[in-house]
PDB file of C-alpha atoms in Angstrom:
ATOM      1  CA  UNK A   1     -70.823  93.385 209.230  1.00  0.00           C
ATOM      2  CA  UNK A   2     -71.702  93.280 212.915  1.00  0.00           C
ATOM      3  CA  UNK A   3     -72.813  96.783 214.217  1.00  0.00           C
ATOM      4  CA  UNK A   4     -69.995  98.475 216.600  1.00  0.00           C
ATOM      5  CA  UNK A   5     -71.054  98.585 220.319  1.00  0.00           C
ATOM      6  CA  UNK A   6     -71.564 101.919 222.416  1.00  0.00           C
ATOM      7  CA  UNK A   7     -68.812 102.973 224.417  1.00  0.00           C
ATOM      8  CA  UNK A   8     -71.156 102.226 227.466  1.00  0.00           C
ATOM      9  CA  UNK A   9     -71.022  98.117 226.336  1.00  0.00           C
ATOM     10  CA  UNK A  10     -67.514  98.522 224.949  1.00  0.00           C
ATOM     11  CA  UNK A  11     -65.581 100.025 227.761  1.00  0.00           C
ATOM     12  CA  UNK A  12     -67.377 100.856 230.082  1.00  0.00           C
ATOM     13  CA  UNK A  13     -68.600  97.203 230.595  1.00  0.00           C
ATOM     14  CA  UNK A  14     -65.172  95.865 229.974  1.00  0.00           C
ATOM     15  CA  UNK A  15     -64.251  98.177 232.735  1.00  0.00           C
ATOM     16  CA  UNK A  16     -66.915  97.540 235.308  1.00  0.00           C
ATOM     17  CA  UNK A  17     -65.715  93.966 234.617  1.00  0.00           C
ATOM     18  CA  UNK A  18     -62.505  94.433 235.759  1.00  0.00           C
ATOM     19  CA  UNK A  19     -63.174  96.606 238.170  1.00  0.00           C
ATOM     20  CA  UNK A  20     -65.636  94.111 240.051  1.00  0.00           C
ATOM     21  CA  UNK A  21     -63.518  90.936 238.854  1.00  0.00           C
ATOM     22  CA  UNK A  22     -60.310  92.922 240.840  1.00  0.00           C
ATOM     23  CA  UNK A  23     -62.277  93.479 244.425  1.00  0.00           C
ATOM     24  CA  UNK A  24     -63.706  89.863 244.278  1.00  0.00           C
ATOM     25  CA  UNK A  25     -59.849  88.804 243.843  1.00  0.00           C
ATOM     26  CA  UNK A  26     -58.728  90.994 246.765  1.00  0.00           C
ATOM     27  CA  UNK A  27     -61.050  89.559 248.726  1.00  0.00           C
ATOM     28  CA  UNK A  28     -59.610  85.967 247.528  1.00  0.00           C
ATOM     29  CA  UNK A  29     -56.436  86.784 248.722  1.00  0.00           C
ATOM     30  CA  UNK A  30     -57.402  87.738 252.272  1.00  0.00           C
ATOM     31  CA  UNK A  31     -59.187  84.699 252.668  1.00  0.00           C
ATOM     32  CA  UNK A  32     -56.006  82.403 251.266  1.00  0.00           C
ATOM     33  CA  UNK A  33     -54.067  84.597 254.138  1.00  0.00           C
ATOM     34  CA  UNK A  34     -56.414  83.166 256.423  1.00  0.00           C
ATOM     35  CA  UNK A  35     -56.747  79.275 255.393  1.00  0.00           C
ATOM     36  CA  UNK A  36     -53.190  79.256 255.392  1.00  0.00           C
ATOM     37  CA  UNK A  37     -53.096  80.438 259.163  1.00  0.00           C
ATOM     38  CA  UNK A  38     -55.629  78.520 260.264  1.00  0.00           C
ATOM     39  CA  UNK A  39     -55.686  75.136 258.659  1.00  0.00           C
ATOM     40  CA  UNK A  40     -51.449  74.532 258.861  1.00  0.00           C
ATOM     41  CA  UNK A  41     -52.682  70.852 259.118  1.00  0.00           C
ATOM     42  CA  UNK A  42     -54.482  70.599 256.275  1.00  0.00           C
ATOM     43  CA  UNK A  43     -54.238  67.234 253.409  1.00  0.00           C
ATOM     44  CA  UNK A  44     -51.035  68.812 251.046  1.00  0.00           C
ATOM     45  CA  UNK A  45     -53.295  68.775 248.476  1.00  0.00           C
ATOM     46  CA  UNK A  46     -55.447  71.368 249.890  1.00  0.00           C
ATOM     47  CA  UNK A  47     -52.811  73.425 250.074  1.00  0.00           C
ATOM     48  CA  UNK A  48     -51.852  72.688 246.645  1.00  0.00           C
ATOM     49  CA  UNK A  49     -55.297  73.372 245.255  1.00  0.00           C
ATOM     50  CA  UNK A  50     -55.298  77.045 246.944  1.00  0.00           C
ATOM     51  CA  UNK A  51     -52.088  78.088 245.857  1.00  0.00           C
ATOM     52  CA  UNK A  52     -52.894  76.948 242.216  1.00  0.00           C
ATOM     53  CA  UNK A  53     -56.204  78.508 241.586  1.00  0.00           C
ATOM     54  CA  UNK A  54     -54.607  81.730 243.815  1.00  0.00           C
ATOM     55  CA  UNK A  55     -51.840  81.652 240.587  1.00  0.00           C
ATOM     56  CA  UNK A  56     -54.670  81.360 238.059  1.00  0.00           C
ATOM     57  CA  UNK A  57     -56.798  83.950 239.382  1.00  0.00           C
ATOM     58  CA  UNK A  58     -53.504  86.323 239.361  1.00  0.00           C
ATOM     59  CA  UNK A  59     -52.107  85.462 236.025  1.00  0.00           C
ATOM     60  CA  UNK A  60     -56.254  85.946 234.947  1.00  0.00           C
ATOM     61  CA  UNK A  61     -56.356  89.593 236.796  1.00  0.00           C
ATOM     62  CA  UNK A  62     -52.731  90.549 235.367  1.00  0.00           C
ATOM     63  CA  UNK A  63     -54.156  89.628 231.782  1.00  0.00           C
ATOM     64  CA  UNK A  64     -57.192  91.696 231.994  1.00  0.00           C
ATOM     65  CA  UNK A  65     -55.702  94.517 233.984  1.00  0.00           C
ATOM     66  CA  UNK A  66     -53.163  95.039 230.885  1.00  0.00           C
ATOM     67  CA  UNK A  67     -55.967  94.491 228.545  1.00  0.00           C
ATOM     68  CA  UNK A  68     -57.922  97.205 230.218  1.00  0.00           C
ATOM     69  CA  UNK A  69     -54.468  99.268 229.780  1.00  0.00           C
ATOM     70  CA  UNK A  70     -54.348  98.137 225.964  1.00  0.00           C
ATOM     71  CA  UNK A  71     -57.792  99.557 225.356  1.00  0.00           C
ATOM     72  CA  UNK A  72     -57.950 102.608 227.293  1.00  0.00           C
ATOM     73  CA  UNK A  73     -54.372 103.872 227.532  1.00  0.00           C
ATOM     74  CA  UNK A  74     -52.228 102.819 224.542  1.00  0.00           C
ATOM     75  CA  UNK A  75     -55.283 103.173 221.954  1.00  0.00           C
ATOM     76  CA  UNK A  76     -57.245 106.059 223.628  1.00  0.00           C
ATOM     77  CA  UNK A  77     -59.823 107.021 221.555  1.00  0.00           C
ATOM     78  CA  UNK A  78     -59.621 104.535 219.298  1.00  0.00           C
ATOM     79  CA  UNK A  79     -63.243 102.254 218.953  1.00  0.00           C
ATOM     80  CA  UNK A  80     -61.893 100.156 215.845  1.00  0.00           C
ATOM     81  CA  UNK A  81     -59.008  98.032 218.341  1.00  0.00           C
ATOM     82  CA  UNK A  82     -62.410  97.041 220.000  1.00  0.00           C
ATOM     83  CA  UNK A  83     -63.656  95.029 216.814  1.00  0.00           C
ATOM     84  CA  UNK A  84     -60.045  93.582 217.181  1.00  0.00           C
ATOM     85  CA  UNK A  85     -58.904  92.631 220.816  1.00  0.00           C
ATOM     86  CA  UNK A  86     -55.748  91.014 222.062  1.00  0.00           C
ATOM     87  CA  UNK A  87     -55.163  87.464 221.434  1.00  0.00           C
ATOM     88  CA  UNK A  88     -54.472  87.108 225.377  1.00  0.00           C
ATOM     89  CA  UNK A  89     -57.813  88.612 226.558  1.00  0.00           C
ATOM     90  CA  UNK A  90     -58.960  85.174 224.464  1.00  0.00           C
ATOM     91  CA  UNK A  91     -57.018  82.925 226.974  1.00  0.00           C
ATOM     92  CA  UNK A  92     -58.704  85.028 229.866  1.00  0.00           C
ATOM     93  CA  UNK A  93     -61.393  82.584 228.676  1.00  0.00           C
ATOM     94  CA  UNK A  94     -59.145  79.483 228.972  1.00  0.00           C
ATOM     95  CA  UNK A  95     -58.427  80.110 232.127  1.00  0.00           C
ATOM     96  CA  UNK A  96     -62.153  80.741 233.385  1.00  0.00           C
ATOM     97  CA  UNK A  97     -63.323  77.228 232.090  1.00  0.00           C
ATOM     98  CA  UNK A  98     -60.400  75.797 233.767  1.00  0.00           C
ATOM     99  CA  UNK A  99     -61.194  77.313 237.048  1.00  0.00           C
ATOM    100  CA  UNK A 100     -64.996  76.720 236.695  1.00  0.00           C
ATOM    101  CA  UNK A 101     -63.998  73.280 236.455  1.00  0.00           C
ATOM    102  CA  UNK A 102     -61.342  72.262 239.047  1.00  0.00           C
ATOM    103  CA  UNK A 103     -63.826  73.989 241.203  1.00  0.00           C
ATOM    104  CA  UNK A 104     -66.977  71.981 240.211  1.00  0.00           C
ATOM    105  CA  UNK A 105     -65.042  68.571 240.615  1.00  0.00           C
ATOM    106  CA  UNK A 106     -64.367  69.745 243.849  1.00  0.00           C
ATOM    107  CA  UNK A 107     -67.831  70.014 245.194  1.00  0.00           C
ATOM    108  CA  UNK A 108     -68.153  67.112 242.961  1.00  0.00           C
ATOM    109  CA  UNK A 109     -65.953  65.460 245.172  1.00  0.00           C
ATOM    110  CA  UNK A 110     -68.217  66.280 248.369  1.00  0.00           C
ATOM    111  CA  UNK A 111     -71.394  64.911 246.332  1.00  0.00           C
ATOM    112  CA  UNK A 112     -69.571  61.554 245.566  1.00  0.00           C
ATOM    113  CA  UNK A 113     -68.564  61.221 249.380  1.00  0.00           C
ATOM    114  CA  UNK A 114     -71.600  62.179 250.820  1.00  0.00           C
ATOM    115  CA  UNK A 115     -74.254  60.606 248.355  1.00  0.00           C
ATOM    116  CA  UNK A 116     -72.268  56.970 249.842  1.00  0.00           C
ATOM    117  CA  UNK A 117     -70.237  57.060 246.644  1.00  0.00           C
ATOM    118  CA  UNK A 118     -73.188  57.649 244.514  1.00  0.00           C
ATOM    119  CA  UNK A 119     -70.470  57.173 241.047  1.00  0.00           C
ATOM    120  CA  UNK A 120     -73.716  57.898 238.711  1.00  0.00           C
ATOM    121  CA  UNK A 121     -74.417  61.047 240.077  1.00  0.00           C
ATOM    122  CA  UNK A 122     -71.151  62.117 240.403  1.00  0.00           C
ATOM    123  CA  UNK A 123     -70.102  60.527 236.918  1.00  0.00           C
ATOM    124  CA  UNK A 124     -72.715  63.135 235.391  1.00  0.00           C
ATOM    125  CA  UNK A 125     -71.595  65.985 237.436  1.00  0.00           C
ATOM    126  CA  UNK A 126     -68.055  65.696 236.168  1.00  0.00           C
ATOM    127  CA  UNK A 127     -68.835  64.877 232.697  1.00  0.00           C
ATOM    128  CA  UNK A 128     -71.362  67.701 232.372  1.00  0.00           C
ATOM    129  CA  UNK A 129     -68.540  69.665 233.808  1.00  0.00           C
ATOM    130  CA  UNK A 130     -65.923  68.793 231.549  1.00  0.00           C
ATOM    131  CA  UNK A 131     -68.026  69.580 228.896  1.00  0.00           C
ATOM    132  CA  UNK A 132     -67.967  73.363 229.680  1.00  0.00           C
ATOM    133  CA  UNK A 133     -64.622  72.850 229.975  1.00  0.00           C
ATOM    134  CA  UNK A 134     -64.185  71.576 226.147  1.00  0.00           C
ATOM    135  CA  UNK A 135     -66.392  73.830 224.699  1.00  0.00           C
ATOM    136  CA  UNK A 136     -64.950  76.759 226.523  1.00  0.00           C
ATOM    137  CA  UNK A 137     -61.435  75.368 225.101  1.00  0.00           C
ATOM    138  CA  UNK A 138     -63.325  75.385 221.782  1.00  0.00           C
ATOM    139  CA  UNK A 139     -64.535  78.994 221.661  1.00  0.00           C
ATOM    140  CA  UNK A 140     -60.682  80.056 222.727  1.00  0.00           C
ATOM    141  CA  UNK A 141     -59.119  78.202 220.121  1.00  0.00           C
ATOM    142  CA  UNK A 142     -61.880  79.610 217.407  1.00  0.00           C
ATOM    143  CA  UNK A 143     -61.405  83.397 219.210  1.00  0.00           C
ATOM    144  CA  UNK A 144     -57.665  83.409 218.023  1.00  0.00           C
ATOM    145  CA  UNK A 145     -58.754  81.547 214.554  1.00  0.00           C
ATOM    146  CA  UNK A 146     -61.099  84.842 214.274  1.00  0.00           C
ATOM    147  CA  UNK A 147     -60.095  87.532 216.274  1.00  0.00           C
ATOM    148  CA  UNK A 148     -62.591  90.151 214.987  1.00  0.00           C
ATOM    149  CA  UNK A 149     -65.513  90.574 217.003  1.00  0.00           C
ATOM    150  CA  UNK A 150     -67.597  90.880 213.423  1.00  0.00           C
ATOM    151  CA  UNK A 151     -66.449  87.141 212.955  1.00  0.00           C
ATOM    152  CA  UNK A 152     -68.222  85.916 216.607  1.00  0.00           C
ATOM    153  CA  UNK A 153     -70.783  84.756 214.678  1.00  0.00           C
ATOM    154  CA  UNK A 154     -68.943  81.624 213.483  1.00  0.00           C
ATOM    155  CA  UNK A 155     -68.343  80.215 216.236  1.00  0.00           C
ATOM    156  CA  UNK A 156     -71.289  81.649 218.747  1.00  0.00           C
ATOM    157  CA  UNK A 157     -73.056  78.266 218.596  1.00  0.00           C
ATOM    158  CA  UNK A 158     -70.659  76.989 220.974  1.00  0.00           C
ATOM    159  CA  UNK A 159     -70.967  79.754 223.486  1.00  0.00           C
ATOM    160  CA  UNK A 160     -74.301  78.546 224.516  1.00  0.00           C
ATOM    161  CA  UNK A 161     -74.022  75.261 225.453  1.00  0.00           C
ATOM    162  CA  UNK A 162     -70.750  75.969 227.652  1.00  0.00           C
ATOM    163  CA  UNK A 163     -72.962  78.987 229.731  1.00  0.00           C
ATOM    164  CA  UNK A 164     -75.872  76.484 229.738  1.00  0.00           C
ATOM    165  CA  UNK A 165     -73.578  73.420 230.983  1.00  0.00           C
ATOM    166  CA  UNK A 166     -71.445  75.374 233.165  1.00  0.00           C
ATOM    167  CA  UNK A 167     -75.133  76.793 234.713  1.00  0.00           C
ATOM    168  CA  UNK A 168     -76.618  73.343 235.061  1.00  0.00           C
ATOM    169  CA  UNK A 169     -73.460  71.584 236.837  1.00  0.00           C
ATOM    170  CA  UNK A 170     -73.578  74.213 239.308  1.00  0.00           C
ATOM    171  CA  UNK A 171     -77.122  73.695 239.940  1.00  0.00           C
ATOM    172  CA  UNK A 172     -76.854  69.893 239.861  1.00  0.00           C
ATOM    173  CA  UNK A 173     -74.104  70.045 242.428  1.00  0.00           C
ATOM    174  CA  UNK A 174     -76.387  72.427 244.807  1.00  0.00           C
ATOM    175  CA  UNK A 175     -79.039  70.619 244.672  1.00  0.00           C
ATOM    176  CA  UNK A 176     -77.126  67.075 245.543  1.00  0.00           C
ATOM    177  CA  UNK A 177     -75.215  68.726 248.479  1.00  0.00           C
ATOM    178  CA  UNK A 178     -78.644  70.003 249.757  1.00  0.00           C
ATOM    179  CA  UNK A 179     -80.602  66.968 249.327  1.00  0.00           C
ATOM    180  CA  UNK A 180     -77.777  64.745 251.081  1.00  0.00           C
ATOM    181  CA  UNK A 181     -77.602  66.731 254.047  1.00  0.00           C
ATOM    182  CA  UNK A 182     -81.273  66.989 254.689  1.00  0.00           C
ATOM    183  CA  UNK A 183     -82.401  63.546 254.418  1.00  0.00           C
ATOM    184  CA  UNK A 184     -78.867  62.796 257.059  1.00  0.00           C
ATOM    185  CA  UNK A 185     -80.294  65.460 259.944  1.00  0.00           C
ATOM    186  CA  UNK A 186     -80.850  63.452 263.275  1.00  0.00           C
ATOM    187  CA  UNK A 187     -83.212  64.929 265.779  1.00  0.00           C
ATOM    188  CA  UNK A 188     -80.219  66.621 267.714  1.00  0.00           C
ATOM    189  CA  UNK A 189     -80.818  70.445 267.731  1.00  0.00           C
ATOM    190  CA  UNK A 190     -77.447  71.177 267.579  1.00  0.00           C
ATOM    191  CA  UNK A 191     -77.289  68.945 265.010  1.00  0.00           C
ATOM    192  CA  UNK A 192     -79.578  70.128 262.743  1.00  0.00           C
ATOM    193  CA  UNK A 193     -77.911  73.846 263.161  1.00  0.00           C
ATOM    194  CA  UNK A 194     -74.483  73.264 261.904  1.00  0.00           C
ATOM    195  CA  UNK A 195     -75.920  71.200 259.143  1.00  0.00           C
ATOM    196  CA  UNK A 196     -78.652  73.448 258.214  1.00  0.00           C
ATOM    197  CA  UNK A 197     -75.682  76.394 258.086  1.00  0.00           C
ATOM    198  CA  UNK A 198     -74.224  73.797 255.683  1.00  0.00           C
ATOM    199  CA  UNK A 199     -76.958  73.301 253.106  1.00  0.00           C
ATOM    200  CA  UNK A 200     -77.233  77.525 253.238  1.00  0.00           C
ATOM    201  CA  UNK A 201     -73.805  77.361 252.426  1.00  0.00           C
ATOM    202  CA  UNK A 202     -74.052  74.886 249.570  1.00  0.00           C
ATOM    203  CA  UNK A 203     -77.046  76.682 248.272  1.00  0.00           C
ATOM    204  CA  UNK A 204     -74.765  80.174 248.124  1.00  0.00           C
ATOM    205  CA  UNK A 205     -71.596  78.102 246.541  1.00  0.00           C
ATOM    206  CA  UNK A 206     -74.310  76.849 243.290  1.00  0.00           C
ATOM    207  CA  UNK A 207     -76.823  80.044 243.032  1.00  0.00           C
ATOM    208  CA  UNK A 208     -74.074  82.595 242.627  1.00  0.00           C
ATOM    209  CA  UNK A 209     -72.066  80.773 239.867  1.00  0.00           C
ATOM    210  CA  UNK A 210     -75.019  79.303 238.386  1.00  0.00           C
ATOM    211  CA  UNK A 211     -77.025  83.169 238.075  1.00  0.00           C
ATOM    212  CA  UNK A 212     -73.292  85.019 236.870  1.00  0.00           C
ATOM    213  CA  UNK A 213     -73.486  81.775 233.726  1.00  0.00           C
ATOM    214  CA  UNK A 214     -77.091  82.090 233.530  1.00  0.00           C
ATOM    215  CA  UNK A 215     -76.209  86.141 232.932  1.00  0.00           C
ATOM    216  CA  UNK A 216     -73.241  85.505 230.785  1.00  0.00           C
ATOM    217  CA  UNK A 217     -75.477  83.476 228.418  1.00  0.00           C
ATOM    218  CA  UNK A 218     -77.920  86.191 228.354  1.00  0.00           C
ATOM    219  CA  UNK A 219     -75.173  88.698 227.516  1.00  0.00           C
ATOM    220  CA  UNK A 220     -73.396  86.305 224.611  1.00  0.00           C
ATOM    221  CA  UNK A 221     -77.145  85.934 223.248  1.00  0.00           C
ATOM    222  CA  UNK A 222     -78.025  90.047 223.592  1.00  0.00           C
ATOM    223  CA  UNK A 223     -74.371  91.700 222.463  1.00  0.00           C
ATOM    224  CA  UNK A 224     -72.443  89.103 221.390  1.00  0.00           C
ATOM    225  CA  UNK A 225     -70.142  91.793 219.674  1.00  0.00           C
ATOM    226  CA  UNK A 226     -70.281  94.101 223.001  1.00  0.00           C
ATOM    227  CA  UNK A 227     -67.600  93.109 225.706  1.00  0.00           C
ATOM    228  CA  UNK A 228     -70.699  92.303 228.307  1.00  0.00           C
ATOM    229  CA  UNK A 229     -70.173  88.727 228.323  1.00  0.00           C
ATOM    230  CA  UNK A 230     -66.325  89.346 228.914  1.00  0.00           C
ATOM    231  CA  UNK A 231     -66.934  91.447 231.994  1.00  0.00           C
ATOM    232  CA  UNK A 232     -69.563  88.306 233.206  1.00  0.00           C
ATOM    233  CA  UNK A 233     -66.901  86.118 232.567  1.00  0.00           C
ATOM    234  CA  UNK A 234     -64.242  88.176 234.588  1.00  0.00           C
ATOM    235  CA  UNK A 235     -67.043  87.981 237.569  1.00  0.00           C
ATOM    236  CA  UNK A 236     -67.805  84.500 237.252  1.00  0.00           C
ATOM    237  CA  UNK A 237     -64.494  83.114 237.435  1.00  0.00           C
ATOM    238  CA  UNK A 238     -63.553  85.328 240.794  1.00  0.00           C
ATOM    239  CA  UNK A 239     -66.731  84.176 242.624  1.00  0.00           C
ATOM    240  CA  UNK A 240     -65.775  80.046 241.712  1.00  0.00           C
ATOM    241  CA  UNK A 241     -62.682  80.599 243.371  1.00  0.00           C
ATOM    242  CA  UNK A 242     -64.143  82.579 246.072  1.00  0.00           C
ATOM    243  CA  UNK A 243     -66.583  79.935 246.879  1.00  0.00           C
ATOM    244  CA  UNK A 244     -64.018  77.104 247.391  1.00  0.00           C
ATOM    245  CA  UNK A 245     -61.574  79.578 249.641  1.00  0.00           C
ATOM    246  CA  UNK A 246     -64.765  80.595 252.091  1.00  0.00           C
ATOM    247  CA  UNK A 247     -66.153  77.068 251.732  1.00  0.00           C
ATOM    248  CA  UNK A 248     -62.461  75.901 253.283  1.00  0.00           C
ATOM    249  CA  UNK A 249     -62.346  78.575 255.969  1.00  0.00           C
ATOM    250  CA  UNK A 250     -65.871  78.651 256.868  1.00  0.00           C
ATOM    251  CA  UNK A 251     -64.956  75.571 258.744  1.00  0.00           C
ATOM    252  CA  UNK A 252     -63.493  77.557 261.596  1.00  0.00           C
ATOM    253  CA  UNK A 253     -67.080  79.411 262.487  1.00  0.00           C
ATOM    254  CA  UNK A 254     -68.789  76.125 261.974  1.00  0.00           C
ATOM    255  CA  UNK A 255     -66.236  74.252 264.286  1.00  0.00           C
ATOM    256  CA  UNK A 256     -67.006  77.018 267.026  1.00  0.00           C
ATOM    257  CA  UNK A 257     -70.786  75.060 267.082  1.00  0.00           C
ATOM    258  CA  UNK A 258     -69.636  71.929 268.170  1.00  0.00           C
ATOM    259  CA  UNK A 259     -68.076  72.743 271.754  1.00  0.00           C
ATOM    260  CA  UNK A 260     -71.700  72.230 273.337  1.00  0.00           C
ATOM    261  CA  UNK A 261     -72.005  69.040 271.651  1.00  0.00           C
ATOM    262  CA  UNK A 262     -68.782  67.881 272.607  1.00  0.00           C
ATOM    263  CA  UNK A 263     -70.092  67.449 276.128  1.00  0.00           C
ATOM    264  CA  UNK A 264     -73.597  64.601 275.010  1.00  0.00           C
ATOM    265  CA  UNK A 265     -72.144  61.374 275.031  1.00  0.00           C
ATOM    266  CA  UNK A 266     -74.130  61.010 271.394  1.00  0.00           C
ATOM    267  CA  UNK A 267     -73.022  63.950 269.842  1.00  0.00           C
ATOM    268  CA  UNK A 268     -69.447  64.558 268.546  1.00  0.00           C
ATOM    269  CA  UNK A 269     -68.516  66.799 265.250  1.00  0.00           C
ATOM    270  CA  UNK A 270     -65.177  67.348 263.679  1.00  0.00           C
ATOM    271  CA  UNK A 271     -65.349  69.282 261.148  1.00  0.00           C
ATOM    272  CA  UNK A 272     -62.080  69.495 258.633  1.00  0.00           C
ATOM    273  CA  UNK A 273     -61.801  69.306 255.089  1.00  0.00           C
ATOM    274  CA  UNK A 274     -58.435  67.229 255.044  1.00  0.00           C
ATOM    275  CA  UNK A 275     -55.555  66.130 256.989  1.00  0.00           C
ATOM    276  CA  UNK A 276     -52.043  64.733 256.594  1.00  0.00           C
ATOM    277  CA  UNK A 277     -54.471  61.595 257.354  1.00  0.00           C
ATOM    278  CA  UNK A 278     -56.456  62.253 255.093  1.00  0.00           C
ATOM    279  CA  UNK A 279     -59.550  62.866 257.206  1.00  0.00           C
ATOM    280  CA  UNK A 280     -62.641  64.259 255.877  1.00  0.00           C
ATOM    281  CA  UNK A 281     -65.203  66.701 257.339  1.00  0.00           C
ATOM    282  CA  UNK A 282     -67.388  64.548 259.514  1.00  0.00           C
ATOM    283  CA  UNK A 283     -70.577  65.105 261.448  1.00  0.00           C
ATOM    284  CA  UNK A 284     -71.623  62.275 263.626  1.00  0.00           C
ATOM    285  CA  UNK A 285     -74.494  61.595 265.538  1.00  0.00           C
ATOM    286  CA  UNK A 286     -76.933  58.613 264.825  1.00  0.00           C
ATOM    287  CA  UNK A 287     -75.417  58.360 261.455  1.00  0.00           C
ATOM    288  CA  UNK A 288     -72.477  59.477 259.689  1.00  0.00           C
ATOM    289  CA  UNK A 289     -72.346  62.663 257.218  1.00  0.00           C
ATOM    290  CA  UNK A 290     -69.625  63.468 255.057  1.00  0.00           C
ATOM    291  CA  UNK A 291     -69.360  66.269 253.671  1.00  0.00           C
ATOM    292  CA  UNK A 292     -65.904  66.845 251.531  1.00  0.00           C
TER     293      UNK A 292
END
């Protein structure tokens, strides 16, 4: 029988988790506030995508908020509900893979455009990211099969290939984004800023997500029977959908660096992630980067 964890990896992880996973999603839901007021033109799709992975991320902070209430208030005291959690803090887990996914198609997406439709490369993104997605299915469907945390064990094997896949497409996306804007700078100063505040930007969108997995895995390995790699999870899942909301807005502090360029008959930028056009977010100077 698995040994019970402390308090200190029991609850006070699982709340930390929460705690953390609930600021990230308030600051979610100022920045939604703000793409909606400043992109009204944006592709309805777009708009789509935000509003859905806003709903996820609520339903997903509802479930673990009352979790958090099912632990601490209406079982004070009691350690043994611990060994035995609620089936819905299981499809908490559900939820996370499907965020971690529609999020890593997305950049995906921005690899496939900007790598000249480079189908390979994206091909292996998106299967390595379905992947996490199936496996992190898997572990939900075994979680409810064996809800005691002494019964982990049985299905545990699966829980580190989905941290180590969901790790590596992050890192694989970073890296593509980064590469594909550096070998497309021109010799335009200008130039070269916006797109180097681009690949800093791509960099931040893979290393978070990729070091929360990467510390998940770590956690599932360590105290697989402690909530730890809940709490991670709770984390992880807020900063995916973080990074596509300030990836969207960040647009309007990047379009504030083309109004000098505006002005060189070589230079032009116009920077948008989507239109009812369906217009892309374009830098052009000697050649042609796409970047969504």
């Amino acid at each position: 029988m698995a040994t019970k964890a402390p308090p200190d990896a029991s609850y006070g992880a699982y709340f930390v988790g929460v705690t953390l996973s609930l600021a990230i999603y308030g600051i979610v839901a100022i920045q939604v506030v703000q793409y909606y007021k400043n992109f009204p033109r944006d592709h309805w799709f777009l708009k789509f995508l935000v509003a859905f992975m806003l709903t996820v991320e609520t339903v997903n902070s509802g479930i673990q908020t009352y979790t958090l209430f099912y632990f601490t208030i209406r079982h004070r005291g009691n350690m043994d509900v611990l060994q035995n959690p609620p089936w819905n803090l299981n499809a908490v887990v559900a939820l996370n893979t499907l965020s971690g996914t529609i999020i890593q198609c997305f950049f995906a997406r921005r690899v496939y455009i900007l790598s000249a439709h480079n189908w390979i490369l994206t091909s292996v993104i998106v299967a390595s990211s379905m992947s996490q997605l199936a496996l992190g299915w898997a572990i939900t469907i075994q979680a409810i099969r064996f809800p005691r945390m002494e019964d982990i064990g049985k299905y545990l094997f699966l829980n580190i290939p989905a941290f180590t896949m969901t790790a590596v497409t992050d890192i694989i996306n970073a890296i593509s984004l980064v590469y594909y804007l550096q070998i497309r700078k021109s010799g335009h100063s200008t130039t070269n800023t916006i797109v180097n505040k681009l690949i800093f930007m791509s960099i931040n969108n893979g290393l978070l997500p990729s070091l929360l997995a990467f510390g998940a895995l770590v956690a599932v390995v360590t105290g697989p029977t402690t909530m730890v790699p809940y709490a991670m999870c709770f984390i992880l899942t807020k900063t995916y959908t973080a990074t596509l909301i300030v990836s969207l807005n960040a647009r309007s502090s990047i379009n504030r660096g083309r109004t000098d360029m505006s002005s060189h008959g070589r230079d032009h930028i116009k920077l948008q992630e989507g239109t009812s056009r369906g217009a892309v977010v374009t830098i052009t100077t000697e050649v042609d980067v796409v970047v969504s």
